[in-house]
Amino acid sequence: MASNTGQMGYLPSGGAIFCTIPDIFYLPELVFGGLVWCLIASTTIIPYNPQAYVITVSLFCFVVTFLWMMIFACGSHRNRSSWAGADVAYHAFATLLYLSASVLIAYWCIILSYVDGAKDTLYYKLDVAAVVFCFVSTLVYFIHTIFSAIRWKSF
């Protein structure tokens, strides 16, 4: 019987990373993280708001996730258990970063909702969309962390 979870104790390389769990989550991480990055970048930055932190988290996670995916795709990890542990550590760290960014930008949107006429502006709607995609990114990174931990324990 075929399984898309990959072999236990095995780190895939090449095109196999797009067919195995947890590596299949690289693409949604990049898509949703890129959406957060683009949505925050297209709004205005009012002093004392957390948008700079959110865009920093989004940009950092986007770049590192892309590099991490390329390491696995090129086979540079050489199927060592230390890479599986590093995969868990990075995705857990990225989950915490995205969770903090999600809470901050959601709090900022709540504050903006009390400003008269702010709910009718395009910037407010973009910030709300960024909140949604930031929480979705957090969820995808969390799921990737759980499945990476399961794979790491199988080594």
mmCIF file of N, CA and C in Angstrom, residues 58-124:
data_model
loop_
_atom_site.group_PDB
_atom_site.id
_atom_site.type_symbol
_atom_site.label_atom_id
_atom_site.label_comp_id
_atom_site.label_asym_id
_atom_site.label_seq_id
_atom_site.Cartn_x
_atom_site.Cartn_y
_atom_site.Cartn_z
ATOM 1 N N SER A 58 7.548 37.910 8.592
ATOM 2 C CA SER A 58 7.103 37.311 7.333
ATOM 3 C C SER A 58 8.248 37.180 6.336
ATOM 4 N N LEU A 59 9.032 38.215 6.206
ATOM 5 C CA LEU A 59 10.161 38.180 5.274
ATOM 6 C C LEU A 59 11.222 37.179 5.719
ATOM 7 N N PHE A 60 11.544 37.169 7.017
ATOM 8 C CA PHE A 60 12.532 36.221 7.539
ATOM 9 C C PHE A 60 12.089 34.781 7.295
ATOM 10 N N CYS A 61 10.834 34.479 7.666
ATOM 11 C CA CYS A 61 10.342 33.109 7.501
ATOM 12 C C CYS A 61 10.236 32.712 6.031
ATOM 13 N N PHE A 62 9.870 33.653 5.170
ATOM 14 C CA PHE A 62 9.784 33.355 3.744
ATOM 15 C C PHE A 62 11.160 32.974 3.193
ATOM 16 N N VAL A 63 12.165 33.787 3.496
ATOM 17 C CA VAL A 63 13.510 33.539 2.969
ATOM 18 C C VAL A 63 14.099 32.249 3.544
ATOM 19 N N VAL A 64 13.989 32.059 4.855
ATOM 20 C CA VAL A 64 14.580 30.867 5.474
ATOM 21 C C VAL A 64 13.845 29.601 5.041
ATOM 22 N N THR A 65 12.520 29.668 4.922
ATOM 23 C CA THR A 65 11.772 28.497 4.463
ATOM 24 C C THR A 65 12.150 28.144 3.030
ATOM 25 N N PHE A 66 12.327 29.151 2.190
ATOM 26 C CA PHE A 66 12.748 28.874 0.807
ATOM 27 C C PHE A 66 14.135 28.242 0.782
ATOM 28 N N LEU A 67 15.067 28.776 1.565
ATOM 29 C CA LEU A 67 16.409 28.188 1.617
ATOM 30 C C LEU A 67 16.375 26.775 2.194
ATOM 31 N N TRP A 68 15.559 26.574 3.224
ATOM 32 C CA TRP A 68 15.410 25.246 3.844
ATOM 33 C C TRP A 68 14.854 24.250 2.829
ATOM 34 N N MET A 69 13.854 24.681 2.057
ATOM 35 C CA MET A 69 13.275 23.822 1.033
ATOM 36 C C MET A 69 14.318 23.485 -0.037
ATOM 37 N N MET A 70 15.154 24.452 -0.407
ATOM 38 C CA MET A 70 16.185 24.204 -1.411
ATOM 39 C C MET A 70 17.256 23.234 -0.887
ATOM 40 N N ILE A 71 17.579 23.321 0.396
ATOM 41 C CA ILE A 71 18.537 22.373 0.990
ATOM 42 C C ILE A 71 17.998 20.957 0.867
ATOM 43 N N PHE A 72 16.713 20.783 1.184
ATOM 44 C CA PHE A 72 16.109 19.457 1.080
ATOM 45 C C PHE A 72 15.953 19.031 -0.376
ATOM 46 N N ALA A 73 15.593 19.957 -1.252
ATOM 47 C CA ALA A 73 15.394 19.608 -2.661
ATOM 48 C C ALA A 73 16.710 19.215 -3.324
ATOM 49 N N CYS A 74 17.796 19.873 -2.953
ATOM 50 C CA CYS A 74 19.099 19.564 -3.555
ATOM 51 C C CYS A 74 19.773 18.351 -2.914
ATOM 52 N N GLY A 75 19.239 17.866 -1.818
ATOM 53 C CA GLY A 75 19.811 16.689 -1.175
ATOM 54 C C GLY A 75 21.024 16.984 -0.328
ATOM 55 N N SER A 76 21.203 18.229 0.089
ATOM 56 C CA SER A 76 22.374 18.602 0.883
ATOM 57 C C SER A 76 22.315 18.091 2.312
ATOM 58 N N HIS A 77 21.192 17.586 2.745
ATOM 59 C CA HIS A 77 21.042 17.137 4.127
ATOM 60 C C HIS A 77 21.629 15.760 4.361
ATOM 61 N N ARG A 78 21.837 14.986 3.345
ATOM 62 C CA ARG A 78 22.472 13.671 3.388
ATOM 63 C C ARG A 78 21.797 12.702 4.365
ATOM 64 N N ASN A 79 20.491 12.847 4.579
ATOM 65 C CA ASN A 79 19.675 11.917 5.358
ATOM 66 C C ASN A 79 20.221 11.681 6.773
ATOM 67 N N ARG A 80 20.610 12.756 7.442
ATOM 68 C CA ARG A 80 21.100 12.657 8.816
ATOM 69 C C ARG A 80 19.997 13.056 9.787
ATOM 70 N N SER A 81 19.992 12.443 10.950
ATOM 71 C CA SER A 81 18.951 12.744 11.937
ATOM 72 C C SER A 81 19.091 14.154 12.487
ATOM 73 N N SER A 82 20.283 14.727 12.442
ATOM 74 C CA SER A 82 20.448 16.094 12.923
ATOM 75 C C SER A 82 19.665 17.073 12.063
ATOM 76 N N TRP A 83 19.505 16.782 10.770
ATOM 77 C CA TRP A 83 18.697 17.638 9.899
ATOM 78 C C TRP A 83 17.225 17.527 10.253
ATOM 79 N N ALA A 84 16.794 16.361 10.652
ATOM 80 C CA ALA A 84 15.399 16.195 11.066
ATOM 81 C C ALA A 84 15.132 16.981 12.347
ATOM 82 N N GLY A 85 16.061 16.974 13.277
ATOM 83 C CA GLY A 85 15.933 17.762 14.497
ATOM 84 C C GLY A 85 15.970 19.255 14.213
ATOM 85 N N ALA A 86 16.845 19.657 13.303
ATOM 86 C CA ALA A 86 16.912 21.072 12.929
ATOM 87 C C ALA A 86 15.631 21.517 12.226
ATOM 88 N N ASP A 87 15.020 20.618 11.467
ATOM 89 C CA ASP A 87 13.752 20.926 10.805
ATOM 90 C C ASP A 87 12.662 21.195 11.842
ATOM 91 N N VAL A 88 12.604 20.377 12.869
ATOM 92 C CA VAL A 88 11.631 20.578 13.956
ATOM 93 C C VAL A 88 11.907 21.895 14.665
ATOM 94 N N ALA A 89 13.172 22.152 14.983
ATOM 95 C CA ALA A 89 13.524 23.373 15.713
ATOM 96 C C ALA A 89 13.181 24.620 14.904
ATOM 97 N N TYR A 90 13.527 24.625 13.622
ATOM 98 C CA TYR A 90 13.219 25.806 12.807
ATOM 99 C C TYR A 90 11.713 26.042 12.695
ATOM 100 N N HIS A 91 10.962 25.001 12.415
ATOM 101 C CA HIS A 91 9.522 25.189 12.231
ATOM 102 C C HIS A 91 8.819 25.544 13.543
ATOM 103 N N ALA A 92 9.313 25.056 14.667
ATOM 104 C CA ALA A 92 8.756 25.466 15.958
ATOM 105 C C ALA A 92 9.054 26.945 16.214
ATOM 106 N N PHE A 93 10.267 27.370 15.886
ATOM 107 C CA PHE A 93 10.638 28.775 16.033
ATOM 108 C C PHE A 93 9.799 29.667 15.120
ATOM 109 N N ALA A 94 9.633 29.239 13.877
ATOM 110 C CA ALA A 94 8.817 30.007 12.928
ATOM 111 C C ALA A 94 7.358 30.067 13.376
ATOM 112 N N THR A 95 6.864 28.983 13.971
ATOM 113 C CA THR A 95 5.495 28.981 14.493
ATOM 114 C C THR A 95 5.341 30.020 15.588
ATOM 115 N N LEU A 96 6.304 30.078 16.497
ATOM 116 C CA LEU A 96 6.240 31.071 17.571
ATOM 117 C C LEU A 96 6.337 32.493 17.034
ATOM 118 N N LEU A 97 7.208 32.703 16.056
ATOM 119 C CA LEU A 97 7.315 34.032 15.453
ATOM 120 C C LEU A 97 6.007 34.449 14.786
ATOM 121 N N TYR A 98 5.426 33.546 14.000
ATOM 122 C CA TYR A 98 4.173 33.877 13.321
ATOM 123 C C TYR A 98 3.026 34.057 14.307
ATOM 124 N N LEU A 99 3.010 33.281 15.387
ATOM 125 C CA LEU A 99 1.961 33.446 16.388
ATOM 126 C C LEU A 99 2.054 34.819 17.043
ATOM 127 N N SER A 100 3.262 35.241 17.391
ATOM 128 C CA SER A 100 3.415 36.568 17.987
ATOM 129 C C SER A 100 3.045 37.664 16.992
ATOM 130 N N ALA A 101 3.431 37.503 15.737
ATOM 131 C CA ALA A 101 3.073 38.493 14.721
ATOM 132 C C ALA A 101 1.565 38.517 14.492
ATOM 133 N N SER A 102 0.929 37.365 14.512
ATOM 134 C CA SER A 102 -0.523 37.294 14.310
ATOM 135 C C SER A 102 -1.272 38.012 15.415
ATOM 136 N N VAL A 103 -0.854 37.779 16.644
ATOM 137 C CA VAL A 103 -1.524 38.419 17.778
ATOM 138 C C VAL A 103 -1.319 39.935 17.731
ATOM 139 N N LEU A 104 -0.108 40.370 17.400
ATOM 140 C CA LEU A 104 0.150 41.810 17.340
ATOM 141 C C LEU A 104 -0.659 42.505 16.250
ATOM 142 N N ILE A 105 -0.713 41.919 15.063
ATOM 143 C CA ILE A 105 -1.443 42.575 13.979
ATOM 144 C C ILE A 105 -2.950 42.500 14.220
ATOM 145 N N ALA A 106 -3.428 41.446 14.877
ATOM 146 C CA ALA A 106 -4.846 41.375 15.237
ATOM 147 C C ALA A 106 -5.184 42.443 16.270
ATOM 148 N N TYR A 107 -4.314 42.633 17.234
ATOM 149 C CA TYR A 107 -4.512 43.679 18.233
ATOM 150 C C TYR A 107 -4.535 45.056 17.567
ATOM 151 N N TRP A 108 -3.645 45.256 16.604
ATOM 152 C CA TRP A 108 -3.611 46.520 15.881
ATOM 153 C C TRP A 108 -4.915 46.756 15.116
ATOM 154 N N CYS A 109 -5.457 45.719 14.528
ATOM 155 C CA CYS A 109 -6.733 45.862 13.810
ATOM 156 C C CYS A 109 -7.880 46.167 14.768
ATOM 157 N N ILE A 110 -7.834 45.603 15.960
ATOM 158 C CA ILE A 110 -8.861 45.917 16.956
ATOM 159 C C ILE A 110 -8.773 47.384 17.353
ATOM 160 N N ILE A 111 -7.567 47.875 17.541
ATOM 161 C CA ILE A 111 -7.400 49.294 17.871
ATOM 162 C C ILE A 111 -7.904 50.163 16.721
ATOM 163 N N LEU A 112 -7.575 49.791 15.488
ATOM 164 C CA LEU A 112 -8.034 50.566 14.332
ATOM 165 C C LEU A 112 -9.548 50.545 14.183
ATOM 166 N N SER A 113 -10.190 49.488 14.636
ATOM 167 C CA SER A 113 -11.642 49.399 14.477
ATOM 168 C C SER A 113 -12.370 50.434 15.326
ATOM 169 N N TYR A 114 -11.719 50.947 16.360
ATOM 170 C CA TYR A 114 -12.336 51.969 17.198
ATOM 171 C C TYR A 114 -12.168 53.380 16.643
ATOM 172 N N VAL A 115 -11.307 53.548 15.655
ATOM 173 C CA VAL A 115 -11.112 54.858 15.040
ATOM 174 C C VAL A 115 -12.272 55.121 14.089
ATOM 175 N N ASP A 116 -12.819 56.318 14.138
ATOM 176 C CA ASP A 116 -13.966 56.653 13.291
ATOM 177 C C ASP A 116 -13.607 56.557 11.818
ATOM 178 N N GLY A 117 -14.390 55.808 11.098
ATOM 179 C CA GLY A 117 -14.223 55.676 9.655
ATOM 180 C C GLY A 117 -13.090 54.786 9.209
ATOM 181 N N ALA A 118 -12.356 54.178 10.150
ATOM 182 C CA ALA A 118 -11.208 53.346 9.771
ATOM 183 C C ALA A 118 -11.649 52.051 9.104
ATOM 184 N N LYS A 119 -12.839 51.546 9.456
ATOM 185 C CA LYS A 119 -13.292 50.278 8.895
ATOM 186 C C LYS A 119 -13.636 50.377 7.416
ATOM 187 N N ASP A 120 -13.839 51.571 6.935
ATOM 188 C CA ASP A 120 -14.196 51.751 5.528
ATOM 189 C C ASP A 120 -12.983 51.963 4.633
ATOM 190 N N THR A 121 -11.797 52.011 5.188
ATOM 191 C CA THR A 121 -10.611 52.281 4.382
ATOM 192 C C THR A 121 -10.026 50.989 3.816
ATOM 193 N N LEU A 122 -9.330 51.147 2.734
ATOM 194 C CA LEU A 122 -8.675 50.003 2.101
ATOM 195 C C LEU A 122 -7.566 49.453 3.001
ATOM 196 N N TYR A 123 -6.847 50.321 3.696
ATOM 197 C CA TYR A 123 -5.748 49.874 4.544
ATOM 198 C C TYR A 123 -6.239 48.983 5.681
ATOM 199 N N TYR A 124 -7.373 49.303 6.252
ATOM 200 C CA TYR A 124 -7.937 48.468 7.313
ATOM 201 C C TYR A 124 -8.296 47.085 6.768
#
